[in-house]
Coordinates of C-alpha atoms in Angstrom, one line a residue:
S405 CA -4.4 -18.2 1.1
A406 CA -3.9 -21.3 3.1
L407 CA -2.9 -19.4 6.3
Q408 CA -5.7 -17.2 6.1
N409 CA -8.0 -19.8 5.5
L410 CA -6.7 -21.1 9.1
N411 CA -7.0 -17.9 10.6
Y412 CA -3.4 -17.5 11.2
L413 CA -3.7 -14.2 9.0
Q414 CA -6.5 -12.2 10.7
V415 CA -6.0 -9.2 8.7
Y416 CA -4.6 -10.3 5.6
G417 CA -7.7 -8.7 2.6
A418 CA -9.6 -7.4 5.4
A419 CA -10.7 -5.3 2.9
G420 CA -11.9 -5.4 -1.2
T421 CA -11.6 -8.8 -1.4
V422 CA -13.9 -11.7 -2.4
Q423 CA -14.1 -12.5 1.0
H424 CA -14.2 -9.3 2.6
P425 CA -15.8 -7.0 -0.2
Y426 CA -16.2 -3.5 1.6
Y427 CA -14.3 -0.7 1.0
P428 CA -14.0 1.8 4.1
A429 CA -15.9 4.0 2.2
E430 CA -19.0 2.8 0.0
G431 CA -21.0 5.4 -2.1
D432 CA -22.6 6.3 -5.6
G433 CA -19.1 5.0 -7.8
E434 CA -15.9 7.2 -7.2
L435 CA -17.2 10.9 -7.7
V436 CA -15.1 12.3 -5.0
S437 CA -14.6 16.1 -5.2
P438 CA -12.0 17.7 -3.4
N439 CA -14.7 19.0 -1.2
L440 CA -15.8 15.8 -0.3
L441 CA -12.5 14.2 0.3
E442 CA -11.6 16.9 3.0
K443 CA -15.4 15.5 4.6
I444 CA -14.0 12.1 4.6
T445 CA -10.3 12.0 5.4
G446 CA -10.3 15.4 7.2
F447 CA -7.3 16.2 5.3
P448 CA -8.0 19.8 2.3
M449 CA -6.8 18.7 -1.2
S450 CA -3.6 20.7 -0.6
S451 CA -2.0 18.3 2.2
L452 CA -2.5 15.2 0.1
T453 CA -1.2 16.8 -3.1
P454 CA 2.8 16.4 -2.9
K455 CA 4.6 19.3 -2.9
N456 CA 7.1 20.4 -6.0
S457 CA 10.2 21.2 -4.2
N458 CA 11.3 18.6 -2.2
K459 CA 13.0 20.8 1.5
A460 CA 15.3 17.9 2.1
F461 CA 17.0 18.1 -1.4
L462 CA 17.0 22.0 -1.0
Y463 CA 18.8 22.3 2.0
A464 CA 21.0 19.7 1.3
G465 CA 21.9 22.0 -1.9
L466 CA 22.4 25.0 0.0
G467 CA 24.4 23.6 3.1
L468 CA 26.9 21.9 0.2
C469 CA 27.5 25.1 -1.4
V470 CA 28.2 26.8 1.7
L471 CA 30.8 23.9 2.6
E472 CA 32.6 24.0 -1.0
A473 CA 32.6 28.0 -0.4
V474 CA 34.5 27.7 3.0
A475 CA 36.5 24.8 1.5
S476 CA 37.5 27.0 -1.6
Y477 CA 38.3 30.1 1.2
I478 CA 40.6 27.9 3.5
S479 CA 42.4 25.8 1.4
G480 CA 42.9 28.0 -1.5
I481 CA 41.5 25.8 -4.3
P482 CA 39.4 27.3 -7.0
L483 CA 35.8 27.3 -6.0
D484 CA 34.9 26.3 -9.7
W485 CA 37.1 23.3 -9.0
L486 CA 35.5 22.1 -6.2
V487 CA 32.1 22.6 -7.8
L488 CA 33.3 20.5 -10.7
S489 CA 34.5 18.1 -8.8
T490 CA 31.1 17.6 -7.0
I491 CA 29.2 17.0 -10.2
I492 CA 31.6 14.2 -11.1
A493 CA 31.5 12.8 -7.7
A494 CA 27.5 12.9 -8.0
M495 CA 27.1 11.3 -11.3
T496 CA 29.7 8.5 -10.2
D497 CA 27.5 8.0 -7.4
K498 CA 24.4 8.1 -9.1
L499 CA 25.9 5.4 -11.8
T500 CA 27.5 3.2 -9.3
T501 CA 25.5 3.1 -6.6
N502 CA 22.0 4.7 -7.7
G503 CA 23.0 8.0 -5.3
A504 CA 23.4 5.8 -2.1
I505 CA 26.2 7.7 -0.9
S506 CA 24.4 11.1 -1.7
E507 CA 21.2 9.6 0.1
T508 CA 23.5 8.8 3.1
I509 CA 24.4 11.9 3.2
L510 CA 21.4 14.0 3.1
K511 CA 19.6 11.9 5.7
T512 CA 22.9 13.0 8.1
L513 CA 21.7 16.2 7.4
Y514 CA 18.0 16.0 7.3
P515 CA 17.4 13.1 9.5
Q516 CA 13.5 13.7 9.3
Y517 CA 13.7 12.7 5.9
A518 CA 14.2 8.9 6.5
Q519 CA 11.3 9.0 9.0
K520 CA 9.6 10.4 5.9
V521 CA 10.8 7.6 3.6
L522 CA 9.9 4.9 6.5
K523 CA 6.4 5.9 7.3
H524 CA 5.1 6.8 3.7
E525 CA 6.8 3.0 2.6
A526 CA 4.9 1.7 5.2
G527 CA 1.7 3.2 4.0
H528 CA 1.7 1.1 1.0
F529 CA 3.0 -2.1 2.4
L530 CA 0.1 -1.9 4.7
C531 CA -2.6 -0.9 2.6
A532 CA -1.6 -3.6 0.0
Y533 CA -1.7 -6.3 3.4
L534 CA -5.4 -5.3 3.8
L535 CA -6.3 -5.6 0.3
G536 CA -5.0 -9.3 0.1
L537 CA -2.1 -8.1 -2.0
P538 CA 1.0 -10.3 -1.5
V539 CA 4.2 -7.6 -0.8
E540 CA 6.9 -9.2 -1.9
G541 CA 9.4 -6.7 -1.0
C542 CA 10.1 -3.4 1.1
V543 CA 13.4 -1.5 1.0
L544 CA 14.2 2.2 2.5
S545 CA 16.9 3.0 1.3
A546 CA 19.3 2.9 -2.0
W547 CA 21.9 0.8 -0.1
A548 CA 18.9 -2.2 0.6
A549 CA 17.8 -1.3 -3.3
L550 CA 21.3 -2.2 -4.6
E551 CA 20.9 -6.0 -2.9
D552 CA 17.8 -6.4 -4.2
S553 CA 17.3 -7.6 -7.5
R554 CA 13.4 -6.1 -7.6
F555 CA 14.7 -2.7 -6.7
Q556 CA 18.6 -2.3 -8.2
N557 CA 19.2 0.9 -10.5
Q558 CA 15.1 1.6 -9.7
V559 CA 14.4 3.6 -6.7
T560 CA 16.1 4.5 -3.5
A561 CA 13.2 3.3 -1.4
G562 CA 10.1 1.4 -2.6
T563 CA 7.6 -1.5 -2.0
S564 CA 6.7 -4.2 -4.7
F565 CA 3.4 -5.7 -4.2
F566 CA 1.6 -8.5 -6.6
D567 CA -1.8 -8.6 -7.9
P568 CA -2.7 -11.8 -9.0
E569 CA -6.2 -10.6 -10.7
L570 CA -4.6 -7.1 -12.4
S571 CA -1.6 -9.5 -14.2
S572 CA -4.2 -11.8 -15.7
D573 CA -6.2 -9.1 -16.9
I574 CA -3.6 -7.6 -18.0
L575 CA -1.6 -10.8 -19.7
Y576 CA -5.0 -12.9 -20.8
K577 CA -7.8 -10.9 -21.0
N578 CA -8.3 -7.3 -23.0
R579 CA -9.8 -5.5 -20.3
V580 CA -8.9 -4.8 -16.3
S581 CA -11.9 -5.0 -13.8
K582 CA -12.7 -2.4 -12.0
R583 CA -11.8 -3.9 -8.8
S584 CA -7.9 -4.2 -9.8
I585 CA -8.1 -0.5 -10.7
D586 CA -9.5 0.5 -7.1
R587 CA -7.0 -2.0 -5.3
Y588 CA -4.3 -0.7 -7.6
S589 CA -5.5 3.3 -7.0
I590 CA -5.6 2.8 -3.2
V591 CA -2.0 1.1 -2.9
V592 CA -0.1 3.6 -5.0
M593 CA -1.9 6.8 -2.6
A594 CA -1.3 4.9 0.7
G595 CA 1.9 6.7 0.6
I596 CA 0.7 10.2 0.3
A597 CA -2.1 9.3 2.7
A598 CA 0.6 8.2 5.2
E599 CA 2.5 11.6 5.1
A600 CA -0.5 13.4 5.4
M601 CA -1.3 11.5 8.8
N602 CA 1.9 12.1 10.2
W603 CA 2.8 15.5 9.0
D604 CA -0.6 16.7 7.7
Q605 CA 1.0 17.6 4.7
A606 CA 2.5 14.8 1.7
E607 CA 6.0 16.1 0.6
G608 CA 6.6 12.8 -1.3
G609 CA 4.7 10.9 -3.4
A610 CA 4.7 12.3 -6.8
G611 CA 6.2 9.3 -8.7
D612 CA 3.2 7.6 -7.1
E613 CA 0.9 10.1 -8.5
M614 CA 2.3 9.7 -11.7
A615 CA 2.4 6.2 -11.7
L616 CA -1.2 6.1 -11.3
A617 CA -1.8 8.6 -14.1
T618 CA 0.1 6.6 -16.5
F619 CA -1.4 3.2 -15.5
L620 CA -4.7 4.9 -15.9
A621 CA -4.1 6.8 -18.8
Q622 CA -2.7 4.1 -21.3
M623 CA -6.1 2.3 -21.0
T624 CA -7.6 4.6 -23.8
G625 CA -8.7 2.0 -26.2
G626 CA -11.1 -0.8 -26.6
P627 CA -13.4 -2.0 -23.5
N628 CA -11.2 0.5 -21.3
K629 CA -11.2 3.2 -23.1
G630 CA -12.7 6.9 -20.8
W631 CA -9.7 7.8 -18.6
D632 CA -9.5 11.5 -19.5
Y633 CA -7.6 13.7 -17.1
E634 CA -10.8 14.7 -14.6
R635 CA -11.4 11.2 -14.3
I636 CA -8.1 10.0 -13.5
R637 CA -7.7 13.2 -10.9
N638 CA -11.2 12.1 -9.4
Q639 CA -9.7 7.9 -9.3
A640 CA -6.6 9.5 -7.2
R641 CA -9.0 11.1 -4.7
W642 CA -11.1 8.2 -4.3
G643 CA -8.1 6.2 -4.2
A644 CA -6.8 8.6 -1.4
S645 CA -9.4 9.0 0.6
Q646 CA -9.6 4.7 0.9
A647 CA -6.1 4.6 1.9
V648 CA -6.4 7.3 4.8
L649 CA -9.6 5.4 5.8
L650 CA -7.7 2.1 6.3
L651 CA -4.7 3.3 7.7
R652 CA -6.5 5.2 10.0
H653 CA -8.9 2.4 11.2
Y654 CA -5.7 -0.1 11.1
K655 CA -3.6 2.7 13.1
V656 CA -2.1 -0.2 15.8
C657 CA -1.1 -2.5 12.9
Y658 CA 0.5 0.9 11.0
E659 CA 2.3 1.6 14.1
A660 CA 3.3 -2.1 14.2
L661 CA 4.7 -2.1 11.0
V662 CA 6.6 0.9 11.2
D663 CA 8.2 0.1 14.4
A664 CA 9.3 -3.5 12.7
L665 CA 10.5 -1.6 9.7
E666 CA 12.6 0.7 11.7
R667 CA 14.5 -1.8 13.9
G668 CA 16.9 -2.7 10.8
N669 CA 14.8 -3.1 8.0
G670 CA 12.7 -5.6 9.1
T671 CA 12.0 -9.2 7.3
L672 CA 8.4 -9.7 5.6
G673 CA 8.1 -12.4 7.9
E674 CA 8.4 -9.9 10.9
C675 CA 6.6 -7.4 8.9
V676 CA 3.3 -9.5 8.8
Y677 CA 3.8 -11.2 12.5
A678 CA 4.0 -7.5 13.7
I679 CA 0.6 -6.7 12.0
E680 CA -1.3 -9.7 13.2
N681 CA 0.2 -9.4 16.7
A682 CA -1.1 -5.8 16.9
A683 CA -4.7 -6.7 15.2
R684 CA -5.3 -9.9 17.6
E685 CA -3.7 -7.8 20.5
H686 CA -6.5 -4.8 20.0
N687 CA -9.0 -7.7 18.7
I688 CA -9.3 -5.9 15.1
G689 CA -10.2 -8.0 12.2
P690 CA -11.7 -7.5 8.5
L691 CA -14.3 -5.0 7.6
N692 CA -17.2 -6.5 8.2
G693 CA -19.5 -3.0 6.6
P694 CA -18.3 0.3 5.0
L695 CA -16.7 3.1 8.0
G696 CA -19.0 5.6 6.4
Y697 CA -20.9 6.3 3.0
Y698 CA -21.0 9.0 1.0
N699 CA -22.8 10.8 -1.8
G700 CA -20.6 12.7 -4.0
Q701 CA -24.0 14.5 -6.0
F702 CA -24.1 16.0 -2.9
E703 CA -21.0 16.1 -1.8
S704 CA -22.2 14.6 1.8
W705 CA -20.4 12.1 4.1
Q706 CA -21.7 9.9 7.3
L707 CA -20.0 7.3 9.3
A708 CA -22.0 4.4 9.5
S709 CA -21.9 4.2 13.1
E710 CA -24.7 7.4 12.7
I711 CA -27.1 5.7 10.7
S712 CA -29.0 2.6 11.3
T713 CA -30.0 1.7 7.7
P714 CA -27.2 2.1 4.8
P715 CA -28.2 4.9 2.0
V716 CA -30.1 3.5 -0.9
G717 CA -26.9 2.6 -3.8
A718 CA -24.4 2.5 -1.0
G719 CA -22.6 -1.0 -1.4
V720 CA -19.6 -3.0 -2.3
S721 CA -17.8 -2.6 -5.4
T722 CA -18.5 -5.0 -7.9
D723 CA -15.8 -6.7 -10.6
A724 CA -17.2 -5.7 -13.3
S725 CA -14.6 -4.6 -15.9
I726 CA -14.3 -1.2 -16.8
D727 CA -15.9 -0.4 -20.6
T728 CA -16.9 2.6 -22.3
K729 CA -20.0 3.3 -19.5
E730 CA -19.9 3.9 -15.8
N731 CA -19.8 0.9 -13.4
G732 CA -23.3 -0.6 -13.0
V733 CA -25.3 -0.6 -9.8
P734 CA -23.4 -2.3 -6.9
T735 CA -24.2 -5.4 -5.3
Q736 CA -24.1 -5.7 -1.4
S737 CA -22.7 -8.9 -0.6
S738 CA -22.0 -10.5 3.2
S739 CA -19.5 -11.3 5.0
M740 CA -18.6 -13.3 7.8
P741 CA -16.7 -12.1 10.5
I742 CA -13.2 -13.8 11.3
K743 CA -12.9 -15.4 15.1
S744 CA -10.1 -14.0 17.1
S745 CA -8.1 -15.4 20.0
S746 CA -8.0 -13.4 23.4
S747 CA -5.0 -14.8 24.5
S748 CA -2.2 -17.0 23.5
E749 CA -3.2 -19.7 25.1
E750 CA -6.8 -20.1 23.3
L751 CA -4.9 -19.5 20.2
L752 CA -3.0 -23.0 21.5
E753 CA -6.2 -24.7 21.9
E754 CA -7.4 -23.8 18.6
L755 CA -4.4 -24.7 16.7
V756 CA -4.4 -28.4 18.6
P757 CA -6.9 -30.0 16.8
L758 CA -6.0 -27.9 13.3
R759 CA -2.6 -30.0 13.8
A760 CA -4.2 -33.3 13.7
Q761 CA -6.2 -32.6 10.8
M762 CA -3.2 -31.4 8.9
E763 CA -1.1 -34.4 9.6
E764 CA -4.0 -36.9 8.6
K765 CA -4.2 -34.7 5.9
M766 CA -0.4 -35.2 4.6
K767 CA -0.8 -39.1 5.6
E768 CA -3.7 -38.9 3.2
I769 CA -1.3 -37.8 0.5
E770 CA 1.6 -39.7 0.9
R771 CA -0.8 -42.8 0.8
Q772 CA -2.4 -41.3 -2.7
L773 CA 1.7 -40.6 -3.4
K774 CA 2.6 -44.2 -3.0
D775 CA -0.9 -45.4 -5.1
L776 CA 0.5 -43.4 -7.9
D777 CA 4.1 -44.9 -7.7
N778 CA 2.6 -48.2 -7.2
G779 CA 0.5 -47.9 -10.3
G780 CA 3.2 -46.5 -12.7
L781 CA 5.8 -49.5 -11.8
Q782 CA 3.2 -52.0 -12.7

């Protein structure tokens, strides 16, 4: 947050935060039907629904069967022995390396699989960053997951992010704020949104949908009751629509992030630099207003650039906690635009006085610490 206050991080927390409370699409609650979803994103519901079958694993399985049959014919080894050996090898790989060897073979036979994983995880990463949620790690392979304690024996690829407000809600309160639920929904659905944007069809992400459904379904008692099946599906559609608009609006940042991750699983610092550098080069800042407005009742969608006055009732989402009723009427807040430098020289000129201020503050802190030490010795 200190770097953000000094304007080093221009688009961190660019949407859905206290400082920048707007989401890309604002409207009357979270009522987003499949038809409205298509109007907002340009994608039919089917494109944002992960396929039940994974072509990559299907092709790999077929290829393996053919190879075993050929090997059995040439070597004279019984086919059932080869099949049994393959099953044992696969189980051993899963138990010892969490499937890393099998994944390597799959990526070799089906190169597009690696690209899908890369761009899927970049979607999670960027949306979490734009919503002001610190990203703790991002791994793109089972080998990388084995080296990171946050992912060991859990996933073969994933993005770990942290929401302080959500954690506080869960640990210390008896309710989860609507703002926390909305942010979580957007980040979880962002991988599906990224795949749809790149290939017009999400193939992965069934686990993401299940994670969101499980999270919401658990909130069935006390002040958070009311998350039935239809409301969960509606929240997922709302999150997917917001994620698509975020990734589309910050497309240059997304492409820079993908490039940083592709260059050898870029470190978090390199990824943040890539995002912020792209934002500065293209003069992109936080959202100073919604990109468009929707009406769930009439299934209408209008871009903000096409209307002069926001529709009545459209505004930023509140942080009201979930209870047995729907959200109250959202209130509209203003946000101050962040000034961006047009060149590196201007940025350096701005940093000179900031550095002097920070040095003075550090000296003041040192003086106070010395006074405390002297007082403790007396």
